[in-house]
PDB file of C-alpha atoms in Angstrom:
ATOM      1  CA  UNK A   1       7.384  -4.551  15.797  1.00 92.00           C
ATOM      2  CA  UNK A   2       5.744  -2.244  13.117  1.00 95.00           C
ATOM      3  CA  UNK A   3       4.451  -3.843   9.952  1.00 97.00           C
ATOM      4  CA  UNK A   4       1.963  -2.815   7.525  1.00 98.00           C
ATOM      5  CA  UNK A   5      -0.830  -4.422   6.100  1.00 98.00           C
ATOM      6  CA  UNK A   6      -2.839  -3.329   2.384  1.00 98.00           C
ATOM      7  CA  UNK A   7      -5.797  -2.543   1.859  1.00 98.00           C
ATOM      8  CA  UNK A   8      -7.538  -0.852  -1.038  1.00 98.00           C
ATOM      9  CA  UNK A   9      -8.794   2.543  -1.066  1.00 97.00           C
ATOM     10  CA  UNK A  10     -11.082   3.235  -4.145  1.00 93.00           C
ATOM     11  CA  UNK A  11      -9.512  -0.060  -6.068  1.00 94.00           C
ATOM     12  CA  UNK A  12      -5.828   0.876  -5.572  1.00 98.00           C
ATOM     13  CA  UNK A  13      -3.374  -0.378  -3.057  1.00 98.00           C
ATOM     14  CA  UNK A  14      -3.176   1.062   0.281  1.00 98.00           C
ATOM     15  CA  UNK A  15      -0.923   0.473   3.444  1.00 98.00           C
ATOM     16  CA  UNK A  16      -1.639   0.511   7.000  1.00 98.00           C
ATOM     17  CA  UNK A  17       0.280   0.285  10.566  1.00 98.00           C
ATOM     18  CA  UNK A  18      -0.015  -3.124  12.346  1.00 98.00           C
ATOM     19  CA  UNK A  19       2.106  -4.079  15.263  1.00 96.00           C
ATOM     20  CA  UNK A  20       3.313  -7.868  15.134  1.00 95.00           C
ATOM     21  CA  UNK A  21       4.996  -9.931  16.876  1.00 92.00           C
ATOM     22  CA  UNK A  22       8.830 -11.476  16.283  1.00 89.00           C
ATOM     23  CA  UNK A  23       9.678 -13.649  15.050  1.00 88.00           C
ATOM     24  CA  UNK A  24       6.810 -14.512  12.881  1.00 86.00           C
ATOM     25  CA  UNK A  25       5.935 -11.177  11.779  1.00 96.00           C
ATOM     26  CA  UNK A  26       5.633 -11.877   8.175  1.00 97.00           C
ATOM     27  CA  UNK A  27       2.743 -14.749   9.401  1.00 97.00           C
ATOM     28  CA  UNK A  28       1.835 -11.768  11.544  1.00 97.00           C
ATOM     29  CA  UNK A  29       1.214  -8.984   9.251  1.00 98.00           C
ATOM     30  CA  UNK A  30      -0.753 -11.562   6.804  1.00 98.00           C
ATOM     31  CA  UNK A  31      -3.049 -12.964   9.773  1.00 98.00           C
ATOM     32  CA  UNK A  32      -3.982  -9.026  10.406  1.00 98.00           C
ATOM     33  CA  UNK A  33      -4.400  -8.594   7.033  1.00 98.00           C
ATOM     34  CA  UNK A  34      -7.136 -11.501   6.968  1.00 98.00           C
ATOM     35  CA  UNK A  35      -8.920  -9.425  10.095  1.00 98.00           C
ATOM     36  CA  UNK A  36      -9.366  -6.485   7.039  1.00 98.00           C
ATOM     37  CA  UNK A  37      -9.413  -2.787   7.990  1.00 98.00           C
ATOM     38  CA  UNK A  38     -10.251  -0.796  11.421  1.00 98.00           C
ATOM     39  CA  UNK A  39     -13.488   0.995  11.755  1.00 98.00           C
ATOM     40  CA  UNK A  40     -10.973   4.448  11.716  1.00 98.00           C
ATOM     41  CA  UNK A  41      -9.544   2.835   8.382  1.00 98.00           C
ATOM     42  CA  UNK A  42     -12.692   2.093   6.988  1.00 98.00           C
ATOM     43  CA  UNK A  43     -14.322   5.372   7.968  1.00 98.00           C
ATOM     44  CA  UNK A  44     -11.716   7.052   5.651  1.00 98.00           C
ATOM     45  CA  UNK A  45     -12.238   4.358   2.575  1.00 97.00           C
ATOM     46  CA  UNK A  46     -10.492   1.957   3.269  1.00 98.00           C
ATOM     47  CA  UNK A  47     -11.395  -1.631   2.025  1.00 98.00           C
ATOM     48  CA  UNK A  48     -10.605  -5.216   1.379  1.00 98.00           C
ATOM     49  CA  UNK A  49     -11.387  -7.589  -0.933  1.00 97.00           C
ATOM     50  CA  UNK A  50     -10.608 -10.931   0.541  1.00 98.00           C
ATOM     51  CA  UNK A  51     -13.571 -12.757   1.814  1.00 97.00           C
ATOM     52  CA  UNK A  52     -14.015 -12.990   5.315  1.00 96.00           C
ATOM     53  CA  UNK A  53     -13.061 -16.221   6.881  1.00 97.00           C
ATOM     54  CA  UNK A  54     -10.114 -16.273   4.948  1.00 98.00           C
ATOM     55  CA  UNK A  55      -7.751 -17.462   7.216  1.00 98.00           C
ATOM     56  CA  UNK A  56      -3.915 -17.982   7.062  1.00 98.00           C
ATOM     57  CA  UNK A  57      -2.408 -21.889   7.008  1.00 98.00           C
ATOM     58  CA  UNK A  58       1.068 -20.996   6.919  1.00 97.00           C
ATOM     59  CA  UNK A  59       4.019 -19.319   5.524  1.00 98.00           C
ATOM     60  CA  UNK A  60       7.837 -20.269   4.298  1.00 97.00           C
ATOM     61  CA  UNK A  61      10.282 -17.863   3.073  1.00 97.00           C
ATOM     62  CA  UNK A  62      12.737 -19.663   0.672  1.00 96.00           C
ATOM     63  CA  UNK A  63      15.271 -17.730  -1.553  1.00 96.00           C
ATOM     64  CA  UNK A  64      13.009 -14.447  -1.344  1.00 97.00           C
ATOM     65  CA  UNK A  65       9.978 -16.342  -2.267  1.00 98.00           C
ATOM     66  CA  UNK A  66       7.265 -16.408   0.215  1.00 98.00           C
ATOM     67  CA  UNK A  67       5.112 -19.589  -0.436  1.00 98.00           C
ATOM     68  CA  UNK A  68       1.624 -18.687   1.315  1.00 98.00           C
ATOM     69  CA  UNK A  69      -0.670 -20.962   2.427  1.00 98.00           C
ATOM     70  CA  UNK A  70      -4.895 -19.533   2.369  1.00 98.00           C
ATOM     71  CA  UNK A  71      -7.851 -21.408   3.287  1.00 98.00           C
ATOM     72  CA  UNK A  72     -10.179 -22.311   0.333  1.00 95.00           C
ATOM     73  CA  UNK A  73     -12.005 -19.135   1.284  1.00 96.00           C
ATOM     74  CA  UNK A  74      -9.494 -16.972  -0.263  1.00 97.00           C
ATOM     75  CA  UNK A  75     -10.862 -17.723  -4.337  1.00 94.00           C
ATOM     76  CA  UNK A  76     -14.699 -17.366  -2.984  1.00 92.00           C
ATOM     77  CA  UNK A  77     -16.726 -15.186  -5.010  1.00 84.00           C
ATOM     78  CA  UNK A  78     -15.799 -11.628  -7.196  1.00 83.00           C
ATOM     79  CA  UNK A  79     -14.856 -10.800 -10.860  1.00 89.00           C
ATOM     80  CA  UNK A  80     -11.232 -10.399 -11.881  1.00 90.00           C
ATOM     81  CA  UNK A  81     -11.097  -6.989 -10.761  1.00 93.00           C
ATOM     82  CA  UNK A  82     -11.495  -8.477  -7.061  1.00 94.00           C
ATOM     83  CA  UNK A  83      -9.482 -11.637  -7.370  1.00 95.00           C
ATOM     84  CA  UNK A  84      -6.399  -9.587  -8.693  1.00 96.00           C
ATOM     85  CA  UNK A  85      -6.861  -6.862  -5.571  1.00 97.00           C
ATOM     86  CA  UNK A  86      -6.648  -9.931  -2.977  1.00 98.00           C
ATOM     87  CA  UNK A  87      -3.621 -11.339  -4.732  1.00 98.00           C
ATOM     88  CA  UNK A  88      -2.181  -7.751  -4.808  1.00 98.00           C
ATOM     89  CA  UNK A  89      -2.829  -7.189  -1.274  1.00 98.00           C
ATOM     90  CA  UNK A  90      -0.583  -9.993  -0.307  1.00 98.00           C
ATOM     91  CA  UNK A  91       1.689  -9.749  -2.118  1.00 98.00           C
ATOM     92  CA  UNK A  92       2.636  -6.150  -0.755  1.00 98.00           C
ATOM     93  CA  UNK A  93       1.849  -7.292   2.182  1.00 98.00           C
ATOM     94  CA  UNK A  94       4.624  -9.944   2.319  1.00 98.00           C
ATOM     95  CA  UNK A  95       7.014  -7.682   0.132  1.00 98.00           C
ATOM     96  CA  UNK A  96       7.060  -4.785   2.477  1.00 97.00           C
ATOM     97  CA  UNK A  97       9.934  -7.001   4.248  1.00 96.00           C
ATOM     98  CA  UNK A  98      13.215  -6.946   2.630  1.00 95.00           C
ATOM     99  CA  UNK A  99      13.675 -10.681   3.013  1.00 96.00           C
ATOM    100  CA  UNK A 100      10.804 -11.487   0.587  1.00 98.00           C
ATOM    101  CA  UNK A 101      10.562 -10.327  -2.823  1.00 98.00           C
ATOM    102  CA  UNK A 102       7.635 -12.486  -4.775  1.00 98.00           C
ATOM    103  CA  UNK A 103       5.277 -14.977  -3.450  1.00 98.00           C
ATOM    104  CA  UNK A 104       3.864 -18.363  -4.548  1.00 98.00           C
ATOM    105  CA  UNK A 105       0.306 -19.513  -3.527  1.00 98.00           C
ATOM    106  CA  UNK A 106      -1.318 -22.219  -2.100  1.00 98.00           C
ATOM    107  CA  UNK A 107      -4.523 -22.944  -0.782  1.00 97.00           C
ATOM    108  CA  UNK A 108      -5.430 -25.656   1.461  1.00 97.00           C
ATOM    109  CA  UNK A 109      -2.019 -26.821   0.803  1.00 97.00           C
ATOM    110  CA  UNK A 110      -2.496 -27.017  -2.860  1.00 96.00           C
ATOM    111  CA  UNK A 111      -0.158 -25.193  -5.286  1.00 96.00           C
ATOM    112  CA  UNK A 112      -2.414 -22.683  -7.443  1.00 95.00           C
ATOM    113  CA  UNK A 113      -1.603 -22.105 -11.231  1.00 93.00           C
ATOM    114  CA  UNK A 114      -4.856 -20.683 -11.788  1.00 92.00           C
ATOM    115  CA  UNK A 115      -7.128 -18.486  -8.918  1.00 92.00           C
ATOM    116  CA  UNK A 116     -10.038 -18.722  -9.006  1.00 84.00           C
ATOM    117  CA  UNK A 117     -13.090 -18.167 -11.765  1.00 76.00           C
ATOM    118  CA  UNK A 118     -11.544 -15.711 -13.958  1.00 70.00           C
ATOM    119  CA  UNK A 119      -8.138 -17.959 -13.813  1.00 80.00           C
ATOM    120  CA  UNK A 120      -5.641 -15.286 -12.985  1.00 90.00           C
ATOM    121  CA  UNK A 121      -2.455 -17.094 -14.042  1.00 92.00           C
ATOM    122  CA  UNK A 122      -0.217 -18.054 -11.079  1.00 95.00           C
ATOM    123  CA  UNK A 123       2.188 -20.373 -12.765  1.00 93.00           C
ATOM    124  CA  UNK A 124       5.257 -18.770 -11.126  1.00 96.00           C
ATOM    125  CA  UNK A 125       5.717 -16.828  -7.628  1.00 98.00           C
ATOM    126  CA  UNK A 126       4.290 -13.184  -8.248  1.00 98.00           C
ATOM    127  CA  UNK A 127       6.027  -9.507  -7.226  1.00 98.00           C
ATOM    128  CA  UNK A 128       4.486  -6.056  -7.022  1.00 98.00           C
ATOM    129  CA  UNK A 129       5.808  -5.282 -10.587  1.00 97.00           C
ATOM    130  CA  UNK A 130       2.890  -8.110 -11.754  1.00 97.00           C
ATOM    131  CA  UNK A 131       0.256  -6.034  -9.762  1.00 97.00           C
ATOM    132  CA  UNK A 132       1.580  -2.348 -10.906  1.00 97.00           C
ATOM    133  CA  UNK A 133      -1.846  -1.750 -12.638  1.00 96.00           C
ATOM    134  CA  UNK A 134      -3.470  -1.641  -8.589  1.00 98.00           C
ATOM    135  CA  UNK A 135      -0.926   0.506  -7.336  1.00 98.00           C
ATOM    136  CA  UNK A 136      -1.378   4.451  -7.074  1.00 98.00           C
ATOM    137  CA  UNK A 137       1.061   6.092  -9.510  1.00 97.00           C
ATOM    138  CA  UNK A 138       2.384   7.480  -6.120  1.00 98.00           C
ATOM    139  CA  UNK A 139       2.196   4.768  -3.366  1.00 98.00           C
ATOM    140  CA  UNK A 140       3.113   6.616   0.177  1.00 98.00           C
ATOM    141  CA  UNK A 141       4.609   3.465   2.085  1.00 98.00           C
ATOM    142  CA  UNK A 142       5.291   6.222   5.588  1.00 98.00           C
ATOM    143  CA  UNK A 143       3.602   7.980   7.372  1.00 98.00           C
ATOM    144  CA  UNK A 144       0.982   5.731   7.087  1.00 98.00           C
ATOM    145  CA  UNK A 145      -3.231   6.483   7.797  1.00 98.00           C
ATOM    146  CA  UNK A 146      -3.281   7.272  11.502  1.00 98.00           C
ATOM    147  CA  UNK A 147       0.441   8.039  12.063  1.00 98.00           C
ATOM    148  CA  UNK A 148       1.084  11.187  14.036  1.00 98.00           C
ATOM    149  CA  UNK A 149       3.683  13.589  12.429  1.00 98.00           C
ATOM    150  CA  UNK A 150       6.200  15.927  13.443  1.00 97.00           C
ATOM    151  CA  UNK A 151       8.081  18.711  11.373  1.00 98.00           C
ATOM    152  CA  UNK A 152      10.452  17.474  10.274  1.00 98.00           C
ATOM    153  CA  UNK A 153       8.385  14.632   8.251  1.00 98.00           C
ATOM    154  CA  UNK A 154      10.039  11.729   6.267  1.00 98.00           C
ATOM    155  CA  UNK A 155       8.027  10.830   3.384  1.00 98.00           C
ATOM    156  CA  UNK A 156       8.653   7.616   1.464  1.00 98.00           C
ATOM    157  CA  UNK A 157       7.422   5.348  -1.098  1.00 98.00           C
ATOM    158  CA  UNK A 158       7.629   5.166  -4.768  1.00 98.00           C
ATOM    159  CA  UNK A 159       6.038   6.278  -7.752  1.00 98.00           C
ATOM    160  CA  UNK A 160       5.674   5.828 -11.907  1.00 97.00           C
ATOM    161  CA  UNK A 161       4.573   9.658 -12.912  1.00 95.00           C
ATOM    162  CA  UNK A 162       5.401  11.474 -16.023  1.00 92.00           C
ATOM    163  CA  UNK A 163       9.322  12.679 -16.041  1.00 94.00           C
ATOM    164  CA  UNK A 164       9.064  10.920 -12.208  1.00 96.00           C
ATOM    165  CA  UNK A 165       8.144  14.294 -10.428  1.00 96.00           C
ATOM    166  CA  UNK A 166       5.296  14.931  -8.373  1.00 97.00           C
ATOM    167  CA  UNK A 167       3.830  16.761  -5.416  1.00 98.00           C
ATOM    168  CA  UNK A 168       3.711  16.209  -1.717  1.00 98.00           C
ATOM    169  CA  UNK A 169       0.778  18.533   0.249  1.00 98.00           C
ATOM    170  CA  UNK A 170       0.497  18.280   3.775  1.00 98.00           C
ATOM    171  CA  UNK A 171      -2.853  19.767   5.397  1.00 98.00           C
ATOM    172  CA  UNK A 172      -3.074  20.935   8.868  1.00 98.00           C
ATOM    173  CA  UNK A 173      -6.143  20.478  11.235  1.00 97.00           C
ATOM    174  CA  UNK A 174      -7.428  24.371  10.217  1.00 97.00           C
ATOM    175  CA  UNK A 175      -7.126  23.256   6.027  1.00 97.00           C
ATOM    176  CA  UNK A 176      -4.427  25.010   5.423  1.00 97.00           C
ATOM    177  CA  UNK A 177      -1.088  24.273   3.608  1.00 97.00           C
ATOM    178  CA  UNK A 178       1.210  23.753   6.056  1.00 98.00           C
ATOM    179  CA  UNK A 179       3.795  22.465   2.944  1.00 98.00           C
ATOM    180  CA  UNK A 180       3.534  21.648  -0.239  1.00 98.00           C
ATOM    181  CA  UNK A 181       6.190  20.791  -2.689  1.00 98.00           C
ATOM    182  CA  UNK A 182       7.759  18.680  -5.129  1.00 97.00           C
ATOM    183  CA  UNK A 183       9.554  15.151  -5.211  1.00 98.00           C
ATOM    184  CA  UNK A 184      11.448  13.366  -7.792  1.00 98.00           C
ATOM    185  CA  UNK A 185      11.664   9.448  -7.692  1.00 98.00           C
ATOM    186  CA  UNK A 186      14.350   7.541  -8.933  1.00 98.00           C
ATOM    187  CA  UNK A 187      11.987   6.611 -12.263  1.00 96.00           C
ATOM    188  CA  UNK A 188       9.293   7.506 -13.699  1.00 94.00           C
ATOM    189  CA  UNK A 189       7.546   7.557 -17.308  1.00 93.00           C
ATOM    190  CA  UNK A 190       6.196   4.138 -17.379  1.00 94.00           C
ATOM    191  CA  UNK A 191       8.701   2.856 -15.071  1.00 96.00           C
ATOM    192  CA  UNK A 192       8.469   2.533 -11.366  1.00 97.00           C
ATOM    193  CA  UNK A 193      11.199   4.173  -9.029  1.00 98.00           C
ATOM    194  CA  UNK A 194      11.503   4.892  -5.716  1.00 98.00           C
ATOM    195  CA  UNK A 195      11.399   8.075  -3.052  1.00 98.00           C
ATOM    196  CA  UNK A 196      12.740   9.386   0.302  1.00 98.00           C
ATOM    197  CA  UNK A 197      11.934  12.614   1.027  1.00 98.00           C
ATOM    198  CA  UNK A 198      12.104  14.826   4.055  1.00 98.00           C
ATOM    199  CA  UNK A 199       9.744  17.822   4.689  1.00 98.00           C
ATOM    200  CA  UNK A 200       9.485  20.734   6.883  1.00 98.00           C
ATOM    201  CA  UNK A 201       5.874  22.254   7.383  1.00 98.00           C
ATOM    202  CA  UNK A 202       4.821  24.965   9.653  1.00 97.00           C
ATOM    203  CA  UNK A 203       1.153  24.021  10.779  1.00 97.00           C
ATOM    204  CA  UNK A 204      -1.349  26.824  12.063  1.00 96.00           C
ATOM    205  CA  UNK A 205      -3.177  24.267  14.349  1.00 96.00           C
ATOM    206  CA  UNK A 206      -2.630  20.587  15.577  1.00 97.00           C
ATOM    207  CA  UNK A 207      -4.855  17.971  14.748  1.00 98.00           C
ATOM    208  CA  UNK A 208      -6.348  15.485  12.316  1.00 98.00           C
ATOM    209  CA  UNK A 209      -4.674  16.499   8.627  1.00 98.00           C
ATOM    210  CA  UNK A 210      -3.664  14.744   5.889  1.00 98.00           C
ATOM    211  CA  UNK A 211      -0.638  14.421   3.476  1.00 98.00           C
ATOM    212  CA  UNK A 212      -1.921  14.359  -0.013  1.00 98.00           C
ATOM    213  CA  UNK A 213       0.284  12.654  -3.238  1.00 98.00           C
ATOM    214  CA  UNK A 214      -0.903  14.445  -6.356  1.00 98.00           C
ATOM    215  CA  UNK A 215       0.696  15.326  -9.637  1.00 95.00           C
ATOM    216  CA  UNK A 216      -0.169  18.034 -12.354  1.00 91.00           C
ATOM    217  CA  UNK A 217      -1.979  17.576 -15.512  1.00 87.00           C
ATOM    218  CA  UNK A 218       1.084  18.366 -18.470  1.00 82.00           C
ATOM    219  CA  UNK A 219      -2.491  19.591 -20.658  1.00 84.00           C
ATOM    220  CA  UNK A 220      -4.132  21.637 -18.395  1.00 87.00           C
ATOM    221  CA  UNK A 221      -2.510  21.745 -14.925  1.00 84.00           C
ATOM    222  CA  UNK A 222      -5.302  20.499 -12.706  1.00 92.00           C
ATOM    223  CA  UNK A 223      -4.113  18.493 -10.033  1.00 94.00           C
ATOM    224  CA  UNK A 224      -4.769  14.969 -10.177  1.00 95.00           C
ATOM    225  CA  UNK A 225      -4.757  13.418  -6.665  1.00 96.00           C
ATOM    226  CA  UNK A 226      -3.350   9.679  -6.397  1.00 96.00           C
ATOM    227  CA  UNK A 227      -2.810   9.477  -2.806  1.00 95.00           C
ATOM    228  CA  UNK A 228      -4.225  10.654   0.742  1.00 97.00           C
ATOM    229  CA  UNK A 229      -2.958   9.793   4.085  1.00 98.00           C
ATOM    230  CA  UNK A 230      -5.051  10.918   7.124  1.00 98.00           C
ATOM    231  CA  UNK A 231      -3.079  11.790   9.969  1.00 98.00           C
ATOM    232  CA  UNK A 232      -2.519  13.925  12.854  1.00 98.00           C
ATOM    233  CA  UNK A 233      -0.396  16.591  12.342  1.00 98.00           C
ATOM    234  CA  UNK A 234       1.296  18.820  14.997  1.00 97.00           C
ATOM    235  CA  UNK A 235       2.666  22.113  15.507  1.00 93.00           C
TER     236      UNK A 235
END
């Protein structure tokens, strides 16, 4: 089945397509996040911070709480900036299914109150809402980098923008506009909410394009991108 993975791109949050297999696919979609990002996913920025050779031990899913397992590799080396981004990046990870909502930590089978140098307080199992500082204020969670999309496309995901309106652009393989407009999440203003949008574009020419997640500027109107999403787009 489909699952997706995060990775950072620039030092925000960043999904990407994985096929696992059931029924471990929550053990599934962490183990291929360990393996970090595709040359094709890395060629268009993105990155991970967890330190190679981190591998997974295990996983258990109790009342919504994912208690996850990490070899000692996991807390090697970085500042805070990079020891919050590999707890983030988990933590979506195993939240993108609808049976888990936080996670607890372990390493080496070792609860873990505090990670690593900079002691990044895990006292308690962790959510997305704890990371919202490392997520775009628009987070596309579909199509996702690589997909291949079809007019009709379904756009979803959430965001935190000002009055929770934004724009969706979608750029076929000659540059051009093949749609652009706007979205309204469920929140906004400080306060995350979520979106579902569908879209109808009329591209010039098929090939590699890109759906870009931007908002306007309320002082001067410049668009200020959050979001870009490589894909192939057809006619």
């Amino acid at each position: 089945m489909r699952a997706s993975v995060y990775f950072l791109h620039g030092e925000k949050i960043s999904p990407a397509p994985r096929s696992v297999t059931p029924p471990a696919t929550t053990a599934g979609a962490l183990r291929a996040l360990m393996a970090g990002p595709s040359r094709y996913e890395r060629d268009h920025g993105r990155a991970t911070a967890i330190p190679s050779g981190t591998t997974l031990r295990s996983v258990a899913v109790h009342r919504h709480v994912a208690t996850v397992d990490l070899s000692g590799r996991y807390d090697d080396g970085g500042g805070s900036l990079s020891m919050r981004a590999r707890l983030a990046q988990v933590v979506f990870t195993a939240t993108r299914f609808p049976s888990i909502e936080k996670v607890r930590f372990e390493l080496d089978g070792k609860p873990v109150t505090a990670f690593g140098g900079e002691g990044v307080v895990l006292n308690r199992p962790v959510g997305r809402g704890d990371f919202e500082d490392l997520a775009p204020q628009i987070l596309v969670e579909s199509p996702l980098i690589g997909d291949t999309v079809r007019t009709p496309v379904r756009v979803w995901g959430s965001a935190n923008t000002f009055e929770a309106t934004f724009r969706l652009r979608i750029t076929d393989a000659a540059g051009h506009a093949a749609a652009d407009v706007y979205a309204t999440a469920t929140s906004g203003s400080g306060t995350r909410g979520t979106f579902d949008v569908t879209i109808p574009y009329k591209a010039t020419r098929s090939g590699a394009g890109r759906l870009t997640a931007y908002w306007n500027s309320p002082e001067d109107g410049h668009a200020v991108i959050e979001d870009t999403v490589p894909l192939t787009v057809t006619r």
